[in-house]
Amino acid sequence: MPETFPDSLIVPDFDEKITFNNLSGVVNHQLVMGSYQENLLMQYFNENPGIKEILQKKFHAFYEQAKKDIPESKEHYADSRFFLYS
């Protein structure tokens, strides 16, 4: 079943999101390389209903914990949060 999105949904530019989140070129490269596999991930989600929502909740919880464990005052905090559970 194809995903539907509200008309008001605006997906941010990939590079703008990297900059906004203070991620380094190393993380940017990993995310770009990973994005090439997006079609396989979407196929997996379509074949396994409900898993997308479960993973979304888990990754959100990981990120919230990383924000508690790694303060913005730490050098390269954004990359540290990214790699914490990678």
PDB file of C-alpha atoms in Angstrom:
ATOM      1  CA  MET A   1       0.000   0.000   0.000  1.00  0.00           C
ATOM      2  CA  PRO A   2       1.621   3.316  -1.003  1.00  0.00           C
ATOM      3  CA  GLU A   3       2.260   5.957   1.600  1.00  0.00           C
ATOM      4  CA  THR A   4       0.176   9.093   1.539  1.00  0.00           C
ATOM      5  CA  PHE A   5       1.245  12.419   2.947  1.00  0.00           C
ATOM      6  CA  PRO A   6      -0.757  15.536   3.732  1.00  0.00           C
ATOM      7  CA  ASP A   7      -0.581  18.267   1.115  1.00  0.00           C
ATOM      8  CA  SER A   8       1.109  20.549   3.656  1.00  0.00           C
ATOM      9  CA  LEU A   9       4.081  18.228   4.212  1.00  0.00           C
ATOM     10  CA  ILE A  10       7.308  19.898   3.144  1.00  0.00           C
ATOM     11  CA  VAL A  11      10.384  17.706   3.063  1.00  0.00           C
ATOM     12  CA  PRO A  12      13.487  19.767   3.867  1.00  0.00           C
ATOM     13  CA  ASP A  13      16.395  19.839   1.471  1.00  0.00           C
ATOM     14  CA  PHE A  14      18.851  17.069   2.405  1.00  0.00           C
ATOM     15  CA  ASP A  15      21.887  19.376   2.581  1.00  0.00           C
ATOM     16  CA  GLU A  16      19.971  22.003   4.543  1.00  0.00           C
ATOM     17  CA  LYS A  17      18.989  19.371   7.080  1.00  0.00           C
ATOM     18  CA  ILE A  18      22.632  18.248   7.449  1.00  0.00           C
ATOM     19  CA  THR A  19      23.683  21.857   8.055  1.00  0.00           C
ATOM     20  CA  PHE A  20      20.767  22.558  10.406  1.00  0.00           C
ATOM     21  CA  ASN A  21      21.692  19.519  12.508  1.00  0.00           C
ATOM     22  CA  ASN A  22      25.392  20.486  12.633  1.00  0.00           C
ATOM     23  CA  LEU A  23      26.514  17.183  11.129  1.00  0.00           C
ATOM     24  CA  SER A  24      29.988  16.783   9.663  1.00  0.00           C
ATOM     25  CA  GLY A  25      30.993  15.822   6.154  1.00  0.00           C
ATOM     26  CA  VAL A  26      31.701  12.284   7.370  1.00  0.00           C
ATOM     27  CA  VAL A  27      28.128  11.843   8.590  1.00  0.00           C
ATOM     28  CA  ASN A  28      26.806  13.593   5.489  1.00  0.00           C
ATOM     29  CA  HIS A  29      28.659  11.072   3.322  1.00  0.00           C
ATOM     30  CA  GLN A  30      27.255   8.125   5.288  1.00  0.00           C
ATOM     31  CA  LEU A  31      23.720   9.471   5.021  1.00  0.00           C
ATOM     32  CA  VAL A  32      24.065  10.087   1.292  1.00  0.00           C
ATOM     33  CA  MET A  33      25.413   6.571   0.752  1.00  0.00           C
ATOM     34  CA  GLY A  34      22.625   5.141   2.895  1.00  0.00           C
ATOM     35  CA  SER A  35      20.006   7.059   0.938  1.00  0.00           C
ATOM     36  CA  TYR A  36      20.917   5.009  -2.130  1.00  0.00           C
ATOM     37  CA  GLN A  37      19.359   2.013  -0.356  1.00  0.00           C
ATOM     38  CA  GLU A  38      16.099   3.795   0.435  1.00  0.00           C
ATOM     39  CA  ASN A  39      14.140   1.817  -2.142  1.00  0.00           C
ATOM     40  CA  LEU A  40      15.148  -1.461  -0.462  1.00  0.00           C
ATOM     41  CA  LEU A  41      14.136  -0.115   2.921  1.00  0.00           C
ATOM     42  CA  MET A  42      10.746   0.995   1.606  1.00  0.00           C
ATOM     43  CA  GLN A  43      10.251  -2.448   0.062  1.00  0.00           C
ATOM     44  CA  TYR A  44      11.075  -4.049   3.428  1.00  0.00           C
ATOM     45  CA  PHE A  45       8.585  -1.787   5.215  1.00  0.00           C
ATOM     46  CA  ASN A  46       5.902  -2.601   2.659  1.00  0.00           C
ATOM     47  CA  GLU A  47       6.513  -6.326   3.139  1.00  0.00           C
ATOM     48  CA  ASN A  48       6.539  -6.046   6.952  1.00  0.00           C
ATOM     49  CA  PRO A  49       3.580  -3.922   8.050  1.00  0.00           C
ATOM     50  CA  GLY A  50       4.006  -2.175  11.379  1.00  0.00           C
ATOM     51  CA  ILE A  51       7.792  -2.467  11.607  1.00  0.00           C
ATOM     52  CA  LYS A  52       8.326   1.079  10.332  1.00  0.00           C
ATOM     53  CA  GLU A  53       6.361   2.542  13.244  1.00  0.00           C
ATOM     54  CA  ILE A  54       8.150   0.317  15.768  1.00  0.00           C
ATOM     55  CA  LEU A  55      11.570   1.361  14.470  1.00  0.00           C
ATOM     56  CA  GLN A  56      10.541   5.011  14.303  1.00  0.00           C
ATOM     57  CA  LYS A  57       9.644   4.940  18.016  1.00  0.00           C
ATOM     58  CA  LYS A  58      12.873   3.150  18.952  1.00  0.00           C
ATOM     59  CA  PHE A  59      15.093   5.542  17.009  1.00  0.00           C
ATOM     60  CA  HIS A  60      13.247   8.516  18.458  1.00  0.00           C
ATOM     61  CA  ALA A  61      13.877   7.141  21.960  1.00  0.00           C
ATOM     62  CA  PHE A  62      17.571   6.605  21.120  1.00  0.00           C
ATOM     63  CA  TYR A  63      17.858  10.195  19.921  1.00  0.00           C
ATOM     64  CA  GLU A  64      16.099  11.604  22.984  1.00  0.00           C
ATOM     65  CA  GLN A  65      18.479   9.643  25.232  1.00  0.00           C
ATOM     66  CA  ALA A  66      21.483  10.798  23.199  1.00  0.00           C
ATOM     67  CA  LYS A  67      20.377  14.423  23.681  1.00  0.00           C
ATOM     68  CA  LYS A  68      20.410  13.815  27.446  1.00  0.00           C
ATOM     69  CA  ASP A  69      23.766  12.002  27.406  1.00  0.00           C
ATOM     70  CA  ILE A  70      25.602  14.301  24.984  1.00  0.00           C
ATOM     71  CA  PRO A  71      25.150  18.032  25.607  1.00  0.00           C
ATOM     72  CA  GLU A  72      25.409  20.616  22.844  1.00  0.00           C
ATOM     73  CA  SER A  73      28.406  22.057  24.678  1.00  0.00           C
ATOM     74  CA  LYS A  74      30.444  18.962  23.761  1.00  0.00           C
ATOM     75  CA  GLU A  75      32.631  19.385  20.692  1.00  0.00           C
ATOM     76  CA  HIS A  76      31.139  17.575  17.690  1.00  0.00           C
ATOM     77  CA  TYR A  77      28.037  16.786  19.741  1.00  0.00           C
ATOM     78  CA  ALA A  78      25.861  16.166  16.667  1.00  0.00           C
ATOM     79  CA  ASP A  79      28.212  13.549  15.234  1.00  0.00           C
ATOM     80  CA  SER A  80      28.601  11.955  18.676  1.00  0.00           C
ATOM     81  CA  ARG A  81      24.836  11.599  18.923  1.00  0.00           C
ATOM     82  CA  PHE A  82      24.688  10.123  15.425  1.00  0.00           C
ATOM     83  CA  PHE A  83      27.362   7.508  16.147  1.00  0.00           C
ATOM     84  CA  LEU A  84      26.224   6.681  19.695  1.00  0.00           C
ATOM     85  CA  TYR A  85      23.839   3.942  18.559  1.00  0.00           C
ATOM     86  CA  SER A  86      25.248   3.252  15.102  1.00  0.00           C
TER      87      SER A  86
END
